[in-house]
Amino acid sequence: MSHELGRLEDLPADYVQDLRDLNLVPLWPSLRGVLPPHIPTRQTKPTHWPYKTIKPLLLKAGELTPIEKAERRVLVLANPGHGLEKMQASAAMYLGMQLLMPGEWAPSHRHTPNAVRMIVEGEGAYTTVDGEKCPMRRGDLILTPTGLWHEHGHDGTDPVIWLDVLDLPLVYYMEASYHVNGERQTIHPGQSQQQYAHGGVAPTKVFERSKKAYPMLRYAWTDAKAALEGMAADDPALDAVQVTYINPETGADAENILGFYALMLRPGQRLRLPARSPAQVFHVIEGAVQADMLDQSFTLVEADTCCAPGYEAVTLTNLHADKASFLFIADESPLHRKLGVYENRG
Ligand code: GTQ
């Protein structure tokens, strides 16, 4: 049952002013705003960022702004529903397309927000995370979790571009976002890529588990793709051919706040994802996919990115009838589950 609540205008102006002078606010005029009926108010709008429109502008940024003047040469994929200046894709997710030109160096820093990179294009770049040199190849996922030093270098001959996904909006909102600059890292042994690259077997820690909270930093696309193709071949009836990027020691999500997944759509497949509370981001690693949500329909080709607000079903259709398409998905599920607000409404 919902009845009309009193408005601010219903109150004597001097009374409201007396409250304000004491840093007090009446709840009832704003109660329905902060606790709307049945479904949250979402500023996150379905938004599509075609790669072909971003790439030339990013390359132009490479001409206009030297790396020393940028530190990170990034065009932010900002959701207009939040206001572009907020640099948010959703309530908790930030997306950016980053360019590194051959020979350039993005210096070492660490920060409280968690980041991952999904490599879009180019050869020869690498990210050093916590002393581990992680080569960047198309489709690879590289973690730079909270607090770990990271820097980017490029020994190749062509521009390298990747998609950054950070939980920056949330960490900033919590007044917990800051960075520290550091020295160039020395590369040390203990390559997580060698130790944890094979699902199902992990290094035996005789006395204790790894001391590292994030034992695996680079997830090669060749491995993730092989896992998806294996699952699809094993069970032709399996609808959601999807893997989650996990911490190989704990089995938990790879990072604490955002979740990361790879999804394979079989030739011509149409897959309805249920309406769940977290917002989601879809990025095409290989193929072409139609993404339908609310009253929007996006045609996503390779390297395109889009986002969907929470509490809405999304239907994904592989636009190729004769081959699989592959998506990278990021969402706010780990956060929603930890906060106890996760819902699947079917
Ligand atoms: O590469 O370290 O898109 O610190 C935003 C902040 C990338 C990075 C971003 C960052 C980075």
CSV table of C-alpha atoms and ligand atoms in Angstrom, one decimal:
chain,number,residue,atom,x,y,z
A,1,MET,CA,0.0,0.0,0.0
A,2,SER,CA,1.4,3.4,-1.0
A,3,HIS,CA,-0.2,6.7,-0.1
A,4,GLU,CA,0.9,10.2,-0.8
A,5,LEU,CA,3.5,11.5,1.6
A,6,GLY,CA,3.9,15.1,2.7
A,7,ARG,CA,6.1,17.3,0.4
A,8,LEU,CA,8.7,19.8,1.4
A,9,GLU,CA,6.4,22.6,0.1
A,10,ASP,CA,3.8,21.5,2.6
A,11,LEU,CA,6.0,22.6,5.5
A,12,PRO,CA,6.4,26.3,6.6
A,13,ALA,CA,9.5,27.7,5.0
A,14,ASP,CA,10.9,29.0,8.3
A,15,TYR,CA,10.5,25.5,9.8
A,16,VAL,CA,12.5,24.0,6.9
A,17,GLN,CA,15.1,26.7,7.3
A,18,ASP,CA,15.4,26.1,11.1
A,19,LEU,CA,16.0,22.4,10.3
A,20,ARG,CA,18.6,23.2,7.7
A,21,ASP,CA,20.5,25.6,10.0
A,22,LEU,CA,20.9,22.6,12.3
A,23,ASN,CA,21.9,20.2,9.5
A,24,LEU,CA,18.6,18.4,9.8
A,25,VAL,CA,16.4,17.2,7.0
A,26,PRO,CA,12.8,15.8,7.1
A,27,LEU,CA,12.8,12.2,5.7
A,28,TRP,CA,9.2,11.9,4.4
A,29,PRO,CA,9.5,14.2,1.3
A,30,SER,CA,12.5,12.1,0.2
A,31,LEU,CA,11.4,8.7,1.5
A,32,ARG,CA,10.1,7.3,-1.9
A,33,GLY,CA,13.1,8.7,-3.7
A,34,VAL,CA,15.6,6.7,-1.7
A,35,LEU,CA,13.3,3.7,-1.2
A,36,PRO,CA,11.3,3.5,-4.4
A,37,PRO,CA,8.6,0.8,-4.7
A,38,HIS,CA,9.7,-2.7,-5.8
A,39,ILE,CA,12.6,-1.9,-8.0
A,40,PRO,CA,15.6,0.5,-7.6
A,41,THR,CA,16.0,3.7,-9.6
A,42,ARG,CA,18.9,3.0,-11.9
A,43,GLN,CA,20.9,5.7,-13.5
A,44,THR,CA,22.8,3.2,-15.6
A,45,LYS,CA,21.4,3.3,-19.1
A,46,PRO,CA,22.0,0.6,-21.7
A,47,THR,CA,24.9,2.0,-23.6
A,48,HIS,CA,26.9,0.8,-26.6
A,49,TRP,CA,30.5,1.9,-27.4
A,50,PRO,CA,31.5,0.7,-30.8
A,51,TYR,CA,35.2,0.0,-31.1
A,52,LYS,CA,35.4,1.5,-34.6
A,53,THR,CA,34.4,4.8,-33.2
A,54,ILE,CA,36.8,4.7,-30.2
A,55,LYS,CA,39.9,3.5,-32.0
A,56,PRO,CA,40.6,6.5,-34.3
A,57,LEU,CA,40.0,9.0,-31.4
A,58,LEU,CA,42.3,7.0,-29.1
A,59,LEU,CA,45.0,7.0,-31.8
A,60,LYS,CA,44.5,10.7,-32.1
A,61,ALA,CA,45.0,11.0,-28.3
A,62,GLY,CA,48.3,9.2,-29.0
A,63,GLU,CA,49.3,12.2,-31.2
A,64,LEU,CA,47.8,14.9,-29.1
A,65,THR,CA,49.0,13.8,-25.6
A,66,PRO,CA,52.4,12.3,-24.9
A,67,ILE,CA,52.4,9.5,-22.4
A,68,GLU,CA,54.3,11.7,-19.9
A,69,LYS,CA,51.3,14.0,-19.9
A,70,ALA,CA,48.8,11.3,-19.4
A,71,GLU,CA,50.4,8.6,-17.3
A,72,ARG,CA,47.5,6.4,-18.5
A,73,ARG,CA,46.3,7.4,-22.0
A,74,VAL,CA,42.7,6.3,-21.6
A,75,LEU,CA,39.4,7.3,-23.1
A,76,VAL,CA,36.7,6.5,-20.5
A,77,LEU,CA,33.5,4.8,-21.6
A,78,ALA,CA,31.2,6.9,-19.6
A,79,ASN,CA,27.5,6.1,-19.1
A,80,PRO,CA,25.4,9.2,-20.0
A,81,GLY,CA,22.8,8.1,-17.4
A,82,HIS,CA,25.3,8.9,-14.6
A,83,GLY,CA,26.6,12.1,-16.3
A,84,LEU,CA,29.8,11.8,-18.4
A,85,GLU,CA,31.9,13.6,-15.8
A,86,LYS,CA,31.3,10.9,-13.3
A,87,MET,CA,33.2,8.5,-15.5
A,88,GLN,CA,31.0,5.6,-14.5
A,89,ALA,CA,29.8,2.7,-16.7
A,90,SER,CA,27.5,1.6,-13.8
A,91,ALA,CA,27.2,2.3,-10.1
A,92,ALA,CA,30.3,0.3,-9.3
A,93,MET,CA,32.1,-0.2,-12.7
A,94,TYR,CA,34.5,2.0,-14.6
A,95,LEU,CA,35.5,1.2,-18.2
A,96,GLY,CA,38.4,2.7,-20.2
A,97,MET,CA,40.1,2.0,-23.5
A,98,GLN,CA,43.9,2.5,-23.0
A,99,LEU,CA,46.5,3.1,-25.7
A,100,LEU,CA,50.2,2.4,-25.4
A,101,MET,CA,52.4,3.2,-28.4
A,102,PRO,CA,55.6,1.3,-29.2
A,103,GLY,CA,58.4,2.2,-26.8
A,104,GLU,CA,56.1,4.0,-24.4
A,105,TRP,CA,56.1,3.4,-20.7
A,106,ALA,CA,53.2,3.9,-18.3
A,107,PRO,CA,55.0,4.2,-14.9
A,108,SER,CA,54.6,2.1,-11.8
A,109,HIS,CA,51.8,2.9,-9.4
A,110,ARG,CA,49.4,1.2,-7.1
A,111,HIS,CA,46.0,2.2,-5.9
A,112,THR,CA,43.1,1.0,-3.8
A,113,PRO,CA,40.6,0.3,-6.6
A,114,ASN,CA,40.9,-3.1,-8.2
A,115,ALA,CA,41.5,-3.2,-12.0
A,116,VAL,CA,41.6,-5.8,-14.7
A,117,ARG,CA,42.6,-5.4,-18.4
A,118,MET,CA,41.1,-7.3,-21.3
A,119,ILE,CA,43.5,-7.0,-24.2
A,120,VAL,CA,41.8,-5.9,-27.4
A,121,GLU,CA,44.5,-5.3,-30.1
A,122,GLY,CA,48.2,-5.4,-30.7
A,123,GLU,CA,51.3,-7.4,-29.9
A,124,GLY,CA,54.4,-6.8,-27.8
A,125,ALA,CA,53.0,-4.9,-24.8
A,126,TYR,CA,53.2,-6.2,-21.2
A,127,THR,CA,52.1,-5.2,-17.7
A,128,THR,CA,54.3,-5.9,-14.8
A,129,VAL,CA,52.1,-6.7,-11.7
A,130,ASP,CA,53.7,-7.2,-8.3
A,131,GLY,CA,57.0,-8.1,-10.0
A,132,GLU,CA,55.5,-10.4,-12.6
A,133,LYS,CA,55.8,-9.6,-16.3
A,134,CYS,CA,52.5,-10.4,-17.9
A,135,PRO,CA,52.5,-10.4,-21.7
A,136,MET,CA,49.4,-8.8,-23.2
A,137,ARG,CA,47.8,-10.8,-26.0
A,138,ARG,CA,44.3,-10.5,-27.5
A,139,GLY,CA,41.7,-11.8,-25.2
A,140,ASP,CA,44.0,-12.2,-22.2
A,141,LEU,CA,42.7,-11.1,-18.8
A,142,ILE,CA,45.3,-9.5,-16.5
A,143,LEU,CA,44.5,-8.6,-12.9
A,144,THR,CA,45.9,-5.6,-11.1
A,145,PRO,CA,44.1,-6.1,-7.7
A,146,THR,CA,44.0,-3.5,-5.0
A,147,GLY,CA,47.3,-2.4,-3.6
A,148,LEU,CA,49.6,-4.2,-6.2
A,149,TRP,CA,52.2,-2.3,-8.1
A,150,HIS,CA,51.6,-2.2,-11.8
A,151,GLU,CA,53.2,-0.5,-14.9
A,152,HIS,CA,52.8,-1.0,-18.6
A,153,GLY,CA,55.5,-1.3,-21.3
A,154,HIS,CA,55.6,-2.0,-25.0
A,155,ASP,CA,58.4,-3.6,-27.0
A,156,GLY,CA,56.4,-4.2,-30.2
A,157,THR,CA,55.9,-2.2,-33.4
A,158,ASP,CA,52.2,-1.3,-33.5
A,159,PRO,CA,49.8,0.4,-31.1
A,160,VAL,CA,48.4,-1.8,-28.3
A,161,ILE,CA,44.9,-1.2,-27.0
A,162,TRP,CA,43.1,-2.8,-24.0
A,163,LEU,CA,39.9,-2.4,-22.0
A,164,ASP,CA,40.4,-1.4,-18.4
A,165,VAL,CA,37.6,-2.5,-15.9
A,166,LEU,CA,37.9,-1.0,-12.4
A,167,ASP,CA,35.7,-0.7,-9.4
A,168,LEU,CA,36.7,2.9,-9.1
A,169,PRO,CA,33.2,4.4,-8.8
A,170,LEU,CA,32.5,2.4,-5.8
A,171,VAL,CA,35.8,2.8,-4.1
A,172,TYR,CA,35.7,6.6,-4.9
A,173,TYR,CA,32.2,6.8,-3.4
A,174,MET,CA,33.5,5.1,-0.3
A,175,GLU,CA,36.1,7.9,0.0
A,176,ALA,CA,38.7,5.1,-0.2
A,177,SER,CA,40.3,5.9,-3.6
A,178,TYR,CA,44.0,7.0,-3.7
A,179,HIS,CA,47.2,6.1,-5.5
A,180,VAL,CA,50.9,5.9,-4.8
A,181,ASN,CA,53.6,6.4,-7.4
A,182,GLY,CA,56.6,4.1,-7.3
A,183,GLU,CA,59.9,3.0,-8.9
A,184,ARG,CA,60.2,0.7,-11.9
A,185,GLN,CA,59.7,-2.8,-10.6
A,186,THR,CA,62.3,-5.6,-10.8
A,187,ILE,CA,60.9,-8.8,-12.2
A,188,HIS,CA,61.2,-11.7,-9.8
A,189,PRO,CA,60.6,-15.4,-10.0
A,190,GLY,CA,57.2,-16.8,-9.0
A,191,GLN,CA,55.3,-16.5,-12.3
A,192,SER,CA,51.7,-17.2,-11.5
A,193,GLN,CA,51.1,-17.8,-15.2
A,194,GLN,CA,53.4,-20.9,-14.9
A,195,GLN,CA,52.1,-22.1,-11.6
A,196,TYR,CA,48.3,-21.7,-12.0
A,197,ALA,CA,47.7,-21.8,-15.7
A,198,HIS,CA,46.1,-25.3,-15.7
A,199,GLY,CA,42.6,-25.6,-14.2
A,200,GLY,CA,42.2,-28.5,-11.8
A,201,VAL,CA,45.8,-28.7,-10.7
A,202,ALA,CA,47.6,-26.1,-8.7
A,203,PRO,CA,50.9,-26.0,-7.0
A,204,THR,CA,51.1,-28.0,-3.7
A,205,LYS,CA,51.9,-25.7,-0.9
A,206,VAL,CA,53.5,-28.2,1.5
A,207,PHE,CA,53.3,-26.1,4.7
A,208,GLU,CA,50.8,-23.4,3.9
A,209,ARG,CA,48.9,-21.7,1.1
A,210,SER,CA,50.4,-19.1,-1.1
A,211,LYS,CA,51.0,-15.9,0.9
A,212,LYS,CA,49.6,-14.0,-2.0
A,213,ALA,CA,46.0,-12.9,-1.9
A,214,TYR,CA,46.0,-12.9,-5.7
A,215,PRO,CA,48.0,-16.0,-6.7
A,216,MET,CA,47.0,-15.8,-10.4
A,217,LEU,CA,47.5,-12.6,-12.3
A,218,ARG,CA,47.3,-13.5,-16.0
A,219,TYR,CA,44.5,-15.6,-17.6
A,220,ALA,CA,45.5,-16.5,-21.2
A,221,TRP,CA,42.7,-16.3,-23.7
A,222,THR,CA,43.9,-19.5,-25.3
A,223,ASP,CA,43.2,-21.4,-22.0
A,224,ALA,CA,39.8,-19.8,-21.4
A,225,LYS,CA,38.7,-20.4,-25.0
A,226,ALA,CA,39.9,-24.0,-24.9
A,227,ALA,CA,37.8,-24.5,-21.6
A,228,LEU,CA,34.7,-23.1,-23.3
A,229,GLU,CA,35.1,-25.2,-26.4
A,230,GLY,CA,35.7,-28.3,-24.3
A,231,MET,CA,32.5,-27.6,-22.3
A,232,ALA,CA,30.5,-27.0,-25.4
A,233,ALA,CA,31.7,-30.2,-27.0
A,234,ASP,CA,31.2,-32.2,-23.9
A,235,ASP,CA,27.5,-31.3,-23.4
A,236,PRO,CA,25.6,-30.2,-26.5
A,237,ALA,CA,22.6,-29.5,-24.3
A,238,LEU,CA,24.4,-27.0,-22.1
A,239,ASP,CA,22.9,-23.5,-22.7
A,240,ALA,CA,25.2,-21.2,-20.8
A,241,VAL,CA,28.7,-22.1,-21.9
A,242,GLN,CA,30.4,-19.8,-19.5
A,243,VAL,CA,33.5,-19.8,-17.2
A,244,THR,CA,34.2,-17.6,-14.3
A,245,TYR,CA,37.7,-16.2,-13.7
A,246,ILE,CA,38.5,-17.4,-10.2
A,247,ASN,CA,41.3,-17.4,-7.7
A,248,PRO,CA,42.8,-20.9,-8.2
A,249,GLU,CA,43.6,-21.3,-4.6
A,250,THR,CA,40.2,-20.4,-3.0
A,251,GLY,CA,37.8,-20.9,-5.9
A,252,ALA,CA,36.4,-17.5,-5.1
A,253,ASP,CA,36.0,-14.7,-7.7
A,254,ALA,CA,39.3,-13.5,-9.0
A,255,GLU,CA,38.7,-10.1,-7.4
A,256,ASN,CA,36.6,-9.0,-4.4
A,257,ILE,CA,34.2,-6.5,-5.9
A,258,LEU,CA,33.6,-7.2,-9.6
A,259,GLY,CA,33.1,-10.6,-11.3
A,260,PHE,CA,34.7,-11.6,-14.6
A,261,TYR,CA,33.5,-14.3,-17.0
A,262,ALA,CA,33.9,-15.6,-20.5
A,263,LEU,CA,30.8,-16.8,-22.4
A,264,MET,CA,30.6,-18.8,-25.6
A,265,LEU,CA,27.5,-18.5,-27.8
A,266,ARG,CA,27.1,-21.5,-30.1
A,267,PRO,CA,26.5,-20.8,-33.8
A,268,GLY,CA,23.2,-19.0,-34.0
A,269,GLN,CA,22.5,-19.4,-30.3
A,270,ARG,CA,20.0,-17.1,-28.5
A,271,LEU,CA,20.6,-17.0,-24.7
A,272,ARG,CA,18.4,-15.2,-22.2
A,273,LEU,CA,20.2,-14.0,-19.1
A,274,PRO,CA,17.8,-13.7,-16.2
A,275,ALA,CA,17.0,-10.3,-14.5
A,276,ARG,CA,19.6,-10.1,-11.7
A,277,SER,CA,20.4,-7.2,-9.4
A,278,PRO,CA,24.0,-6.5,-10.6
A,279,ALA,CA,24.8,-4.3,-13.7
A,280,GLN,CA,26.8,-6.0,-16.4
A,281,VAL,CA,29.3,-5.2,-19.1
A,282,PHE,CA,29.6,-7.2,-22.3
A,283,HIS,CA,32.7,-7.1,-24.6
A,284,VAL,CA,33.1,-9.1,-27.7
A,285,ILE,CA,36.4,-11.0,-27.8
A,286,GLU,CA,35.5,-12.9,-31.0
A,287,GLY,CA,32.5,-12.9,-33.3
A,288,ALA,CA,29.3,-10.8,-33.4
A,289,VAL,CA,26.5,-10.6,-30.9
A,290,GLN,CA,23.1,-8.9,-30.7
A,291,ALA,CA,22.4,-7.7,-27.1
A,292,ASP,CA,18.8,-6.9,-26.3
A,293,MET,CA,17.8,-5.2,-23.0
A,294,LEU,CA,14.9,-3.0,-22.1
A,295,ASP,CA,13.8,-1.4,-25.4
A,296,GLN,CA,17.4,-1.3,-26.8
A,297,SER,CA,19.0,-3.6,-29.3
A,298,PHE,CA,22.8,-3.4,-29.8
A,299,THR,CA,24.7,-5.1,-32.6
A,300,LEU,CA,28.1,-5.8,-31.1
A,301,VAL,CA,31.0,-6.6,-33.4
A,302,GLU,CA,34.5,-7.6,-32.4
A,303,ALA,CA,36.0,-5.3,-29.6
A,304,ASP,CA,32.6,-3.6,-29.0
A,305,THR,CA,31.5,-3.0,-25.5
A,306,CYS,CA,28.1,-2.3,-24.0
A,307,CYS,CA,26.6,-2.2,-20.5
A,308,ALA,CA,23.2,-3.2,-19.0
A,309,PRO,CA,21.6,-1.9,-15.8
A,310,GLY,CA,20.8,-4.4,-13.0
A,311,TYR,CA,17.4,-5.9,-12.5
A,312,GLU,CA,16.9,-6.3,-16.3
A,313,ALA,CA,17.0,-9.5,-18.4
A,314,VAL,CA,19.4,-9.4,-21.3
A,315,THR,CA,19.1,-11.6,-24.4
A,316,LEU,CA,22.3,-12.4,-26.3
A,317,THR,CA,22.1,-13.7,-29.9
A,318,ASN,CA,25.1,-15.0,-31.8
A,319,LEU,CA,24.9,-13.2,-35.2
A,320,HIS,CA,27.1,-15.9,-36.8
A,321,ALA,CA,25.1,-19.0,-37.9
A,322,ASP,CA,28.2,-21.0,-38.7
A,323,LYS,CA,30.6,-20.3,-35.9
A,324,ALA,CA,30.8,-19.5,-32.2
A,325,SER,CA,31.1,-16.0,-30.7
A,326,PHE,CA,32.9,-15.2,-27.5
A,327,LEU,CA,32.1,-12.5,-24.9
A,328,PHE,CA,34.0,-11.2,-21.9
A,329,ILE,CA,31.5,-10.2,-19.2
A,330,ALA,CA,32.2,-8.1,-16.1
A,331,ASP,CA,29.5,-7.6,-13.4
A,332,GLU,CA,28.9,-6.5,-9.9
A,333,SER,CA,27.8,-9.9,-8.5
A,334,PRO,CA,30.6,-10.4,-5.9
A,335,LEU,CA,29.7,-7.0,-4.5
A,336,HIS,CA,26.0,-7.7,-4.4
A,337,ARG,CA,26.5,-11.1,-2.8
A,338,LYS,CA,28.8,-9.7,-0.1
A,339,LEU,CA,26.3,-6.9,0.6
A,340,GLY,CA,23.5,-9.4,0.7
A,341,VAL,CA,21.5,-7.6,-1.9
A,342,TYR,CA,22.0,-10.1,-4.8
A,343,GLU,CA,18.7,-11.1,-6.4
A,344,ASN,CA,17.8,-13.3,-9.4
A,345,ARG,CA,14.3,-12.4,-10.4
A,346,GLY,CA,14.3,-14.9,-13.3
B,1,GTQ,O1,46.4,1.4,-16.1
B,1,GTQ,O2,46.8,1.7,-14.1
B,1,GTQ,O3,41.9,3.1,-16.9
B,1,GTQ,O4,45.4,3.5,-12.8
B,1,GTQ,C1,42.5,4.0,-14.8
B,1,GTQ,C2,43.4,4.1,-13.8
B,1,GTQ,C3,43.9,2.5,-16.0
B,1,GTQ,C4,46.1,1.9,-15.0
B,1,GTQ,C5,42.8,3.2,-15.9
B,1,GTQ,C6,44.5,3.4,-13.9
B,1,GTQ,C7,44.9,2.6,-14.9
